[in-house]
PDB file of C-alpha atoms in Angstrom:
ATOM      1  CA  UNK L   1      39.041  23.735 -52.254  1.00 80.00           C
ATOM      2  CA  UNK L   2      40.106  22.844 -48.713  1.00 84.00           C
ATOM      3  CA  UNK L   3      37.394  21.784 -46.292  1.00 89.00           C
ATOM      4  CA  UNK L   4      37.310  24.144 -43.312  1.00 93.00           C
ATOM      5  CA  UNK L   5      35.144  24.473 -40.184  1.00 95.00           C
ATOM      6  CA  UNK L   6      31.753  25.901 -41.098  1.00 94.00           C
ATOM      7  CA  UNK L   7      30.865  29.146 -39.362  1.00 95.00           C
ATOM      8  CA  UNK L   8      27.307  30.337 -38.898  1.00 93.00           C
ATOM      9  CA  UNK L   9      27.942  34.058 -39.038  1.00 91.00           C
ATOM     10  CA  UNK L  10      24.491  34.844 -37.659  1.00 92.00           C
ATOM     11  CA  UNK L  11      25.327  32.931 -34.481  1.00 93.00           C
ATOM     12  CA  UNK L  12      28.898  34.256 -34.096  1.00 96.00           C
ATOM     13  CA  UNK L  13      29.159  36.886 -31.357  1.00 94.00           C
ATOM     14  CA  UNK L  14      32.741  37.814 -32.227  1.00 94.00           C
ATOM     15  CA  UNK L  15      34.123  36.785 -28.828  1.00 93.00           C
ATOM     16  CA  UNK L  16      37.304  35.434 -30.470  1.00 93.00           C
ATOM     17  CA  UNK L  17      37.689  32.375 -28.222  1.00 94.00           C
ATOM     18  CA  UNK L  18      38.018  30.144 -31.294  1.00 96.00           C
ATOM     19  CA  UNK L  19      40.813  32.342 -32.633  1.00 95.00           C
ATOM     20  CA  UNK L  20      42.623  32.157 -29.312  1.00 93.00           C
ATOM     21  CA  UNK L  21      42.678  28.336 -29.322  1.00 94.00           C
ATOM     22  CA  UNK L  22      43.442  27.857 -33.034  1.00 94.00           C
ATOM     23  CA  UNK L  23      47.108  26.966 -33.397  1.00 91.00           C
ATOM     24  CA  UNK L  24      47.221  27.328 -37.196  1.00 92.00           C
ATOM     25  CA  UNK L  25      45.748  30.819 -37.654  1.00 92.00           C
ATOM     26  CA  UNK L  26      42.894  29.404 -39.697  1.00 94.00           C
ATOM     27  CA  UNK L  27      40.366  31.774 -38.151  1.00 95.00           C
ATOM     28  CA  UNK L  28      40.246  35.555 -38.352  1.00 94.00           C
ATOM     29  CA  UNK L  29      37.851  38.259 -37.207  1.00 93.00           C
ATOM     30  CA  UNK L  30      36.344  40.183 -40.104  1.00 92.00           C
ATOM     31  CA  UNK L  31      33.969  42.928 -39.052  1.00 89.00           C
ATOM     32  CA  UNK L  32      33.448  41.341 -35.638  1.00 89.00           C
ATOM     33  CA  UNK L  33      32.512  37.990 -37.150  1.00 93.00           C
ATOM     34  CA  UNK L  34      34.834  34.990 -37.375  1.00 95.00           C
ATOM     35  CA  UNK L  35      35.776  33.733 -40.811  1.00 94.00           C
ATOM     36  CA  UNK L  36      37.776  30.626 -41.729  1.00 94.00           C
ATOM     37  CA  UNK L  37      40.803  31.026 -43.945  1.00 93.00           C
ATOM     38  CA  UNK L  38      41.554  28.048 -46.174  1.00 92.00           C
ATOM     39  CA  UNK L  39      44.739  26.351 -45.042  1.00 93.00           C
ATOM     40  CA  UNK L  40      46.099  22.820 -45.121  1.00 90.00           C
ATOM     41  CA  UNK L  41      47.617  23.524 -41.692  1.00 93.00           C
ATOM     42  CA  UNK L  42      44.179  22.983 -40.130  1.00 94.00           C
ATOM     43  CA  UNK L  43      44.412  19.479 -38.696  1.00 92.00           C
ATOM     44  CA  UNK L  44      40.727  19.307 -37.669  1.00 93.00           C
ATOM     45  CA  UNK L  45      41.500  19.396 -33.964  1.00 92.00           C
ATOM     46  CA  UNK L  46      37.919  20.748 -33.507  1.00 93.00           C
ATOM     47  CA  UNK L  47      38.947  22.895 -30.547  1.00 93.00           C
ATOM     48  CA  UNK L  48      37.275  25.917 -32.172  1.00 95.00           C
ATOM     49  CA  UNK L  49      33.972  24.049 -32.183  1.00 94.00           C
ATOM     50  CA  UNK L  50      34.504  22.858 -28.599  1.00 92.00           C
ATOM     51  CA  UNK L  51      35.075  26.331 -27.163  1.00 93.00           C
ATOM     52  CA  UNK L  52      32.482  28.282 -29.170  1.00 94.00           C
ATOM     53  CA  UNK L  53      29.907  29.497 -26.621  1.00 92.00           C
ATOM     54  CA  UNK L  54      27.168  30.044 -29.219  1.00 93.00           C
ATOM     55  CA  UNK L  55      27.534  26.853 -31.280  1.00 91.00           C
ATOM     56  CA  UNK L  56      28.426  28.901 -34.349  1.00 94.00           C
ATOM     57  CA  UNK L  57      31.259  26.615 -35.485  1.00 95.00           C
ATOM     58  CA  UNK L  58      30.734  23.167 -36.945  1.00 94.00           C
ATOM     59  CA  UNK L  59      33.645  20.844 -37.741  1.00 95.00           C
ATOM     60  CA  UNK L  60      31.904  18.305 -39.918  1.00 94.00           C
ATOM     61  CA  UNK L  61      33.044  14.731 -40.440  1.00 95.00           C
ATOM     62  CA  UNK L  62      32.059  12.696 -43.440  1.00 93.00           C
ATOM     63  CA  UNK L  63      31.531   9.099 -42.349  1.00 93.00           C
ATOM     64  CA  UNK L  64      32.641   6.544 -44.919  1.00 92.00           C
ATOM     65  CA  UNK L  65      33.267   2.809 -45.063  1.00 91.00           C
ATOM     66  CA  UNK L  66      36.652   1.756 -46.345  1.00 88.00           C
ATOM     67  CA  UNK L  67      36.307  -0.232 -49.559  1.00 76.00           C
TER      68      UNK L  67
ATOM     69  CA  UNK N   1      43.064  49.958  -8.211  1.00 40.00           C
ATOM     70  CA  UNK N   2      43.898  46.271  -8.200  1.00 44.00           C
ATOM     71  CA  UNK N   3      47.309  45.338  -6.944  1.00 43.00           C
ATOM     72  CA  UNK N   4      49.687  42.478  -6.607  1.00 38.00           C
ATOM     73  CA  UNK N   5      49.335  41.055  -3.114  1.00 39.00           C
ATOM     74  CA  UNK N   6      52.634  39.208  -3.106  1.00 40.00           C
ATOM     75  CA  UNK N   7      55.906  39.309  -4.950  1.00 37.00           C
ATOM     76  CA  UNK N   8      55.151  39.441  -8.670  1.00 39.00           C
ATOM     77  CA  UNK N   9      55.710  36.247 -10.571  1.00 49.00           C
ATOM     78  CA  UNK N  10      56.463  35.921 -14.269  1.00 45.00           C
ATOM     79  CA  UNK N  11      53.400  36.981 -16.181  1.00 48.00           C
ATOM     80  CA  UNK N  12      51.750  38.895 -13.341  1.00 51.00           C
ATOM     81  CA  UNK N  13      50.729  42.382 -14.400  1.00 50.00           C
ATOM     82  CA  UNK N  14      49.442  45.308 -12.350  1.00 47.00           C
ATOM     83  CA  UNK N  15      46.044  46.383 -13.579  1.00 50.00           C
ATOM     84  CA  UNK N  16      45.274  49.968 -14.418  1.00 44.00           C
ATOM     85  CA  UNK N  17      41.702  50.212 -15.681  1.00 45.00           C
ATOM     86  CA  UNK N  18      39.309  50.172 -12.743  1.00 46.00           C
ATOM     87  CA  UNK N  19      36.080  50.510 -14.769  1.00 46.00           C
ATOM     88  CA  UNK N  20      36.817  47.398 -16.804  1.00 48.00           C
ATOM     89  CA  UNK N  21      37.895  45.448 -13.743  1.00 79.00           C
ATOM     90  CA  UNK N  22      34.717  46.132 -11.773  1.00 83.00           C
ATOM     91  CA  UNK N  23      32.572  45.406 -14.800  1.00 85.00           C
ATOM     92  CA  UNK N  24      34.311  42.049 -15.178  1.00 89.00           C
ATOM     93  CA  UNK N  25      34.030  41.204 -11.479  1.00 91.00           C
ATOM     94  CA  UNK N  26      30.311  41.988 -11.609  1.00 89.00           C
ATOM     95  CA  UNK N  27      29.922  39.348 -14.315  1.00 89.00           C
ATOM     96  CA  UNK N  28      31.533  36.617 -12.194  1.00 92.00           C
ATOM     97  CA  UNK N  29      29.033  34.434 -10.280  1.00 93.00           C
ATOM     98  CA  UNK N  30      31.266  34.669  -7.199  1.00 93.00           C
ATOM     99  CA  UNK N  31      30.591  38.378  -6.931  1.00 94.00           C
ATOM    100  CA  UNK N  32      26.931  38.522  -7.975  1.00 93.00           C
ATOM    101  CA  UNK N  33      25.068  41.128  -5.973  1.00 92.00           C
ATOM    102  CA  UNK N  34      28.129  42.978  -4.689  1.00 93.00           C
ATOM    103  CA  UNK N  35      28.162  46.784  -4.629  1.00 93.00           C
ATOM    104  CA  UNK N  36      30.807  48.758  -6.572  1.00 90.00           C
ATOM    105  CA  UNK N  37      32.444  49.702  -3.248  1.00 91.00           C
ATOM    106  CA  UNK N  38      32.643  46.048  -2.196  1.00 92.00           C
ATOM    107  CA  UNK N  39      34.035  45.068  -5.590  1.00 92.00           C
ATOM    108  CA  UNK N  40      36.604  47.839  -5.285  1.00 89.00           C
ATOM    109  CA  UNK N  41      37.712  46.423  -1.946  1.00 89.00           C
ATOM    110  CA  UNK N  42      37.747  42.849  -3.285  1.00 90.00           C
ATOM    111  CA  UNK N  43      39.771  43.991  -6.277  1.00 90.00           C
ATOM    112  CA  UNK N  44      42.623  44.927  -3.991  1.00 88.00           C
ATOM    113  CA  UNK N  45      43.140  41.245  -3.271  1.00 90.00           C
ATOM    114  CA  UNK N  46      43.097  40.119  -6.882  1.00 92.00           C
ATOM    115  CA  UNK N  47      46.133  39.741  -9.117  1.00 92.00           C
ATOM    116  CA  UNK N  48      46.351  39.325 -12.842  1.00 93.00           C
ATOM    117  CA  UNK N  49      48.300  36.655 -14.656  1.00 94.00           C
ATOM    118  CA  UNK N  50      48.980  36.490 -18.384  1.00 95.00           C
ATOM    119  CA  UNK N  51      49.665  33.011 -19.731  1.00 95.00           C
ATOM    120  CA  UNK N  52      50.876  31.873 -23.145  1.00 94.00           C
ATOM    121  CA  UNK N  53      49.367  29.084 -25.249  1.00 90.00           C
ATOM    122  CA  UNK N  54      50.315  25.647 -23.961  1.00 90.00           C
ATOM    123  CA  UNK N  55      51.613  26.900 -20.621  1.00 94.00           C
ATOM    124  CA  UNK N  56      50.638  24.790 -17.628  1.00 96.00           C
ATOM    125  CA  UNK N  57      48.925  26.985 -15.053  1.00 97.00           C
ATOM    126  CA  UNK N  58      48.434  24.308 -12.405  1.00 96.00           C
ATOM    127  CA  UNK N  59      49.944  20.885 -11.918  1.00 95.00           C
ATOM    128  CA  UNK N  60      47.832  18.110 -10.447  1.00 94.00           C
ATOM    129  CA  UNK N  61      49.063  17.141  -6.984  1.00 94.00           C
ATOM    130  CA  UNK N  62      50.784  20.396  -6.116  1.00 95.00           C
ATOM    131  CA  UNK N  63      49.509  22.350  -3.086  1.00 94.00           C
ATOM    132  CA  UNK N  64      46.438  24.406  -3.980  1.00 94.00           C
ATOM    133  CA  UNK N  65      47.376  28.022  -3.374  1.00 93.00           C
ATOM    134  CA  UNK N  66      45.196  30.083  -5.707  1.00 94.00           C
ATOM    135  CA  UNK N  67      41.900  29.969  -7.478  1.00 94.00           C
ATOM    136  CA  UNK N  68      41.571  31.616 -10.864  1.00 96.00           C
ATOM    137  CA  UNK N  69      38.948  33.350 -12.961  1.00 96.00           C
ATOM    138  CA  UNK N  70      39.377  33.371 -16.724  1.00 95.00           C
ATOM    139  CA  UNK N  71      39.205  36.936 -18.059  1.00 94.00           C
ATOM    140  CA  UNK N  72      39.950  36.076 -21.677  1.00 92.00           C
ATOM    141  CA  UNK N  73      40.873  32.913 -23.553  1.00 92.00           C
ATOM    142  CA  UNK N  74      40.147  29.291 -22.662  1.00 92.00           C
ATOM    143  CA  UNK N  75      41.734  27.030 -20.038  1.00 94.00           C
ATOM    144  CA  UNK N  76      41.646  23.248 -20.229  1.00 91.00           C
ATOM    145  CA  UNK N  77      41.299  21.459 -16.871  1.00 92.00           C
ATOM    146  CA  UNK N  78      42.348  17.837 -17.191  1.00 90.00           C
ATOM    147  CA  UNK N  79      43.617  14.744 -15.468  1.00 87.00           C
ATOM    148  CA  UNK N  80      46.288  12.453 -16.845  1.00 85.00           C
ATOM    149  CA  UNK N  81      46.477   8.706 -16.232  1.00 80.00           C
ATOM    150  CA  UNK N  82      49.692   6.834 -15.435  1.00 81.00           C
ATOM    151  CA  UNK N  83      49.735   5.742 -19.106  1.00 76.00           C
ATOM    152  CA  UNK N  84      49.598   9.360 -20.210  1.00 75.00           C
ATOM    153  CA  UNK N  85      45.944   9.345 -21.281  1.00 72.00           C
ATOM    154  CA  UNK N  86      44.260  12.677 -20.820  1.00 77.00           C
ATOM    155  CA  UNK N  87      40.688  13.193 -19.634  1.00 77.00           C
ATOM    156  CA  UNK N  88      39.378  16.722 -20.040  1.00 79.00           C
ATOM    157  CA  UNK N  89      37.190  17.597 -17.072  1.00 81.00           C
ATOM    158  CA  UNK N  90      36.144  21.013 -18.264  1.00 83.00           C
ATOM    159  CA  UNK N  91      36.957  23.843 -20.639  1.00 85.00           C
ATOM    160  CA  UNK N  92      36.923  27.082 -18.655  1.00 92.00           C
ATOM    161  CA  UNK N  93      35.692  30.125 -20.551  1.00 89.00           C
ATOM    162  CA  UNK N  94      35.716  33.831 -19.618  1.00 91.00           C
ATOM    163  CA  UNK N  95      33.859  34.553 -16.376  1.00 91.00           C
ATOM    164  CA  UNK N  96      34.303  31.013 -15.052  1.00 92.00           C
ATOM    165  CA  UNK N  97      36.620  29.865 -12.255  1.00 94.00           C
ATOM    166  CA  UNK N  98      38.837  26.857 -11.644  1.00 95.00           C
ATOM    167  CA  UNK N  99      40.769  25.240  -8.811  1.00 94.00           C
ATOM    168  CA  UNK N 100      38.071  26.314  -6.337  1.00 92.00           C
ATOM    169  CA  UNK N 101      37.529  22.905  -4.747  1.00 90.00           C
ATOM    170  CA  UNK N 102      41.088  22.209  -3.515  1.00 92.00           C
ATOM    171  CA  UNK N 103      41.553  25.821  -2.444  1.00 93.00           C
ATOM    172  CA  UNK N 104      38.477  25.609  -0.216  1.00 90.00           C
ATOM    173  CA  UNK N 105      39.212  22.041   0.783  1.00 87.00           C
ATOM    174  CA  UNK N 106      42.778  22.750   1.791  1.00 84.00           C
ATOM    175  CA  UNK N 107      44.388  20.010  -0.252  1.00 88.00           C
ATOM    176  CA  UNK N 108      46.381  19.751  -3.445  1.00 95.00           C
ATOM    177  CA  UNK N 109      45.349  20.595  -7.009  1.00 95.00           C
ATOM    178  CA  UNK N 110      42.884  17.931  -8.154  1.00 93.00           C
ATOM    179  CA  UNK N 111      43.679  18.431 -11.817  1.00 94.00           C
ATOM    180  CA  UNK N 112      46.122  20.193 -14.099  1.00 96.00           C
ATOM    181  CA  UNK N 113      45.211  23.318 -16.061  1.00 96.00           C
ATOM    182  CA  UNK N 114      46.657  24.438 -19.382  1.00 95.00           C
ATOM    183  CA  UNK N 115      46.128  27.582 -21.460  1.00 94.00           C
ATOM    184  CA  UNK N 116      44.599  26.662 -24.820  1.00 90.00           C
ATOM    185  CA  UNK N 117      45.659  29.978 -26.288  1.00 90.00           C
ATOM    186  CA  UNK N 118      46.745  33.341 -24.898  1.00 92.00           C
ATOM    187  CA  UNK N 119      44.927  33.613 -21.569  1.00 94.00           C
ATOM    188  CA  UNK N 120      44.408  36.372 -19.029  1.00 94.00           C
ATOM    189  CA  UNK N 121      43.508  35.280 -15.516  1.00 95.00           C
ATOM    190  CA  UNK N 122      42.495  36.962 -12.307  1.00 95.00           C
ATOM    191  CA  UNK N 123      43.751  35.054  -9.275  1.00 94.00           C
ATOM    192  CA  UNK N 124      42.991  35.073  -5.579  1.00 94.00           C
ATOM    193  CA  UNK N 125      45.343  33.522  -3.081  1.00 94.00           C
ATOM    194  CA  UNK N 126      43.902  31.083  -0.576  1.00 94.00           C
ATOM    195  CA  UNK N 127      44.816  33.310   2.388  1.00 93.00           C
ATOM    196  CA  UNK N 128      43.074  36.323   0.792  1.00 94.00           C
ATOM    197  CA  UNK N 129      40.037  34.223  -0.033  1.00 93.00           C
ATOM    198  CA  UNK N 130      39.695  33.201   3.590  1.00 92.00           C
ATOM    199  CA  UNK N 131      39.691  36.856   4.646  1.00 93.00           C
ATOM    200  CA  UNK N 132      37.120  37.699   1.972  1.00 93.00           C
ATOM    201  CA  UNK N 133      34.828  34.862   3.050  1.00 92.00           C
ATOM    202  CA  UNK N 134      34.980  36.153   6.607  1.00 93.00           C
ATOM    203  CA  UNK N 135      34.274  39.741   5.550  1.00 93.00           C
ATOM    204  CA  UNK N 136      31.511  39.017   3.002  1.00 94.00           C
ATOM    205  CA  UNK N 137      28.943  36.348   3.970  1.00 92.00           C
ATOM    206  CA  UNK N 138      27.307  36.896   0.574  1.00 94.00           C
ATOM    207  CA  UNK N 139      30.448  35.535  -1.024  1.00 94.00           C
ATOM    208  CA  UNK N 140      30.011  32.245   0.843  1.00 94.00           C
ATOM    209  CA  UNK N 141      26.456  31.930  -0.514  1.00 94.00           C
ATOM    210  CA  UNK N 142      27.647  32.584  -4.057  1.00 95.00           C
ATOM    211  CA  UNK N 143      30.489  30.081  -3.667  1.00 94.00           C
ATOM    212  CA  UNK N 144      28.023  27.395  -2.558  1.00 94.00           C
ATOM    213  CA  UNK N 145      26.036  27.969  -5.756  1.00 93.00           C
ATOM    214  CA  UNK N 146      29.149  27.782  -7.934  1.00 92.00           C
ATOM    215  CA  UNK N 147      30.338  24.597  -6.247  1.00 92.00           C
ATOM    216  CA  UNK N 148      26.886  23.025  -6.527  1.00 94.00           C
ATOM    217  CA  UNK N 149      26.956  23.568 -10.284  1.00 88.00           C
ATOM    218  CA  UNK N 150      30.467  22.134 -10.413  1.00 84.00           C
ATOM    219  CA  UNK N 151      29.308  18.997  -8.605  1.00 88.00           C
ATOM    220  CA  UNK N 152      26.350  18.637 -10.979  1.00 87.00           C
ATOM    221  CA  UNK N 153      28.714  18.747 -13.955  1.00 79.00           C
ATOM    222  CA  UNK N 154      31.096  16.204 -12.437  1.00 79.00           C
ATOM    223  CA  UNK N 155      28.302  13.832 -11.425  1.00 83.00           C
ATOM    224  CA  UNK N 156      27.062  13.913 -14.996  1.00 76.00           C
ATOM    225  CA  UNK N 157      30.569  13.112 -16.250  1.00 73.00           C
ATOM    226  CA  UNK N 158      30.925  10.267 -13.738  1.00 77.00           C
ATOM    227  CA  UNK N 159      27.578   8.891 -14.886  1.00 74.00           C
ATOM    228  CA  UNK N 160      28.752   8.915 -18.512  1.00 70.00           C
ATOM    229  CA  UNK N 161      32.062   7.292 -17.666  1.00 70.00           C
ATOM    230  CA  UNK N 162      30.576   4.660 -15.375  1.00 72.00           C
ATOM    231  CA  UNK N 163      27.268   3.536 -16.743  1.00 69.00           C
ATOM    232  CA  UNK N 164      26.689   4.640 -20.285  1.00 65.00           C
ATOM    233  CA  UNK N 165      28.004   2.576 -23.130  1.00 81.00           C
ATOM    234  CA  UNK N 166      28.898   5.582 -25.195  1.00 88.00           C
ATOM    235  CA  UNK N 167      31.191   3.657 -27.524  1.00 91.00           C
ATOM    236  CA  UNK N 168      28.412   1.218 -28.433  1.00 90.00           C
ATOM    237  CA  UNK N 169      26.011   4.033 -29.170  1.00 89.00           C
ATOM    238  CA  UNK N 170      28.617   5.904 -31.159  1.00 94.00           C
ATOM    239  CA  UNK N 171      29.325   2.752 -33.170  1.00 94.00           C
ATOM    240  CA  UNK N 172      25.642   2.537 -34.033  1.00 90.00           C
ATOM    241  CA  UNK N 173      25.546   6.194 -35.099  1.00 91.00           C
ATOM    242  CA  UNK N 174      28.619   5.777 -37.306  1.00 94.00           C
ATOM    243  CA  UNK N 175      27.079   2.763 -39.021  1.00 92.00           C
ATOM    244  CA  UNK N 176      23.767   4.536 -39.515  1.00 86.00           C
ATOM    245  CA  UNK N 177      25.368   7.605 -41.024  1.00 87.00           C
ATOM    246  CA  UNK N 178      28.104   5.985 -43.070  1.00 90.00           C
ATOM    247  CA  UNK N 179      27.905   6.904 -46.742  1.00 77.00           C
ATOM    248  CA  UNK N 180      26.576   4.106 -48.881  1.00 64.00           C
ATOM    249  CA  UNK N 181      27.327   2.977 -52.403  1.00 61.00           C
ATOM    250  CA  UNK N 182      24.481   5.090 -53.787  1.00 64.00           C
ATOM    251  CA  UNK N 183      26.734   8.066 -53.182  1.00 67.00           C
ATOM    252  CA  UNK N 184      24.683   9.510 -50.355  1.00 67.00           C
ATOM    253  CA  UNK N 185      26.967  11.449 -48.016  1.00 73.00           C
ATOM    254  CA  UNK N 186      26.327  12.271 -44.395  1.00 78.00           C
ATOM    255  CA  UNK N 187      28.135  14.864 -42.351  1.00 86.00           C
ATOM    256  CA  UNK N 188      28.120  15.066 -38.574  1.00 92.00           C
ATOM    257  CA  UNK N 189      30.014  17.076 -35.967  1.00 93.00           C
ATOM    258  CA  UNK N 190      31.204  15.636 -32.658  1.00 93.00           C
ATOM    259  CA  UNK N 191      28.518  17.813 -31.086  1.00 88.00           C
ATOM    260  CA  UNK N 192      25.856  16.215 -33.302  1.00 88.00           C
ATOM    261  CA  UNK N 193      27.070  12.742 -32.320  1.00 91.00           C
ATOM    262  CA  UNK N 194      27.047  13.722 -28.643  1.00 88.00           C
ATOM    263  CA  UNK N 195      23.467  14.962 -28.906  1.00 82.00           C
ATOM    264  CA  UNK N 196      22.425  11.749 -30.653  1.00 85.00           C
ATOM    265  CA  UNK N 197      24.183   9.532 -28.112  1.00 83.00           C
ATOM    266  CA  UNK N 198      22.860  11.600 -25.191  1.00 80.00           C
ATOM    267  CA  UNK N 199      26.294  12.323 -23.833  1.00 84.00           C
ATOM    268  CA  UNK N 200      28.873  15.089 -23.512  1.00 84.00           C
ATOM    269  CA  UNK N 201      30.991  16.111 -26.482  1.00 87.00           C
ATOM    270  CA  UNK N 202      34.137  15.165 -24.559  1.00 85.00           C
ATOM    271  CA  UNK N 203      32.898  11.582 -24.372  1.00 87.00           C
ATOM    272  CA  UNK N 204      32.562  11.392 -28.155  1.00 92.00           C
ATOM    273  CA  UNK N 205      36.139  12.544 -28.610  1.00 90.00           C
ATOM    274  CA  UNK N 206      37.272   9.938 -26.130  1.00 88.00           C
ATOM    275  CA  UNK N 207      35.226   7.181 -27.777  1.00 93.00           C
ATOM    276  CA  UNK N 208      36.483   8.062 -31.267  1.00 95.00           C
ATOM    277  CA  UNK N 209      40.055   7.822 -29.981  1.00 92.00           C
ATOM    278  CA  UNK N 210      39.238   4.444 -28.444  1.00 93.00           C
ATOM    279  CA  UNK N 211      37.774   3.165 -31.732  1.00 96.00           C
ATOM    280  CA  UNK N 212      40.865   4.372 -33.562  1.00 96.00           C
ATOM    281  CA  UNK N 213      43.175   2.655 -31.056  1.00 94.00           C
ATOM    282  CA  UNK N 214      41.201  -0.553 -31.545  1.00 94.00           C
ATOM    283  CA  UNK N 215      41.771  -0.293 -35.293  1.00 96.00           C
ATOM    284  CA  UNK N 216      38.052  -0.081 -36.027  1.00 96.00           C
ATOM    285  CA  UNK N 217      38.035   3.405 -37.508  1.00 96.00           C
ATOM    286  CA  UNK N 218      40.621   5.800 -38.877  1.00 95.00           C
ATOM    287  CA  UNK N 219      40.285   9.508 -38.143  1.00 94.00           C
ATOM    288  CA  UNK N 220      41.270  11.687 -41.039  1.00 92.00           C
ATOM    289  CA  UNK N 221      40.933  15.387 -41.534  1.00 90.00           C
ATOM    290  CA  UNK N 222      37.138  15.853 -41.622  1.00 91.00           C
ATOM    291  CA  UNK N 223      36.547  12.140 -42.300  1.00 93.00           C
ATOM    292  CA  UNK N 224      35.837   9.119 -40.134  1.00 95.00           C
ATOM    293  CA  UNK N 225      36.729   6.016 -42.114  1.00 95.00           C
ATOM    294  CA  UNK N 226      35.214   2.751 -40.898  1.00 95.00           C
ATOM    295  CA  UNK N 227      37.977   0.177 -41.324  1.00 95.00           C
ATOM    296  CA  UNK N 228      36.324  -2.810 -39.687  1.00 95.00           C
ATOM    297  CA  UNK N 229      32.565  -2.762 -40.182  1.00 93.00           C
ATOM    298  CA  UNK N 230      32.106  -6.178 -38.592  1.00 93.00           C
ATOM    299  CA  UNK N 231      33.854  -5.137 -35.372  1.00 94.00           C
ATOM    300  CA  UNK N 232      31.912  -1.886 -35.284  1.00 94.00           C
ATOM    301  CA  UNK N 233      28.651  -3.817 -35.656  1.00 92.00           C
ATOM    302  CA  UNK N 234      29.637  -6.038 -32.756  1.00 91.00           C
ATOM    303  CA  UNK N 235      30.366  -2.990 -30.624  1.00 90.00           C
ATOM    304  CA  UNK N 236      26.990  -1.561 -31.613  1.00 87.00           C
ATOM    305  CA  UNK N 237      25.284  -4.807 -30.634  1.00 83.00           C
ATOM    306  CA  UNK N 238      23.939  -5.192 -34.167  1.00 79.00           C
ATOM    307  CA  UNK N 239      23.613  -8.641 -35.681  1.00 66.00           C
ATOM    308  CA  UNK N 240      24.860  -9.220 -39.232  1.00 64.00           C
TER     309      UNK N 240
END
């Protein structure tokens, strides 16, 4: 399973701004709600999160200490 | 019907759907409170520009000739240092404007602007704007409000850049939320970190890049790996 941005579908207003800034086609509109498509092309640029006007997208980072 | 007020440039398109245009103009703070007839008249001085992802709309330092409203898509307004470092000033979303200050001030573009995806813009040329300001005093009032908000945003950014030790606070957050040997895992977004540090999201991105350049952390896809815990503790002002 590939980690992808987490989308709160209840918050998504279907504006499509995230899709417009995503350079790897990892986001698609399904029934007026954005859904993430699993792809290794997603480089975690987090632009989708930055432009979302409703805070529906979360690009989570796990914080770890190198052994 | 909107029209092109000068020779069409690449990407400029003549508009053909008046109802949509007026509805959009009504949603722009610049034109709040205008009647449909006034918006119709204003529309005659507006041109449309379609821009592809990655295209530079404005270059910093060039004469400011037009201000733009974003109809769809997102525009990044940024400054670049002599070393090539980029500082994002603002992400402009639909309904918002950019390049207002130099157009009103009569100087050159204060920052560059780039389309972050396919973008549709409405533009007004400086000369047309001057006519509109003369014809519609209400427009001047609206512009003052827009510019006041712009100044508030920039002052807040200046405050962050000048006085707040964002990197130190971010270092502390990273140490607090780093997974421990018990297997506990913590997940945070840049927005979460910004809220915790009491700063803008852009500042977190900038600070993470700084920490990576210093060799203290490594940014991986959805992971922040702390490479040098001791150095991070020092930055956080935490004693061993």
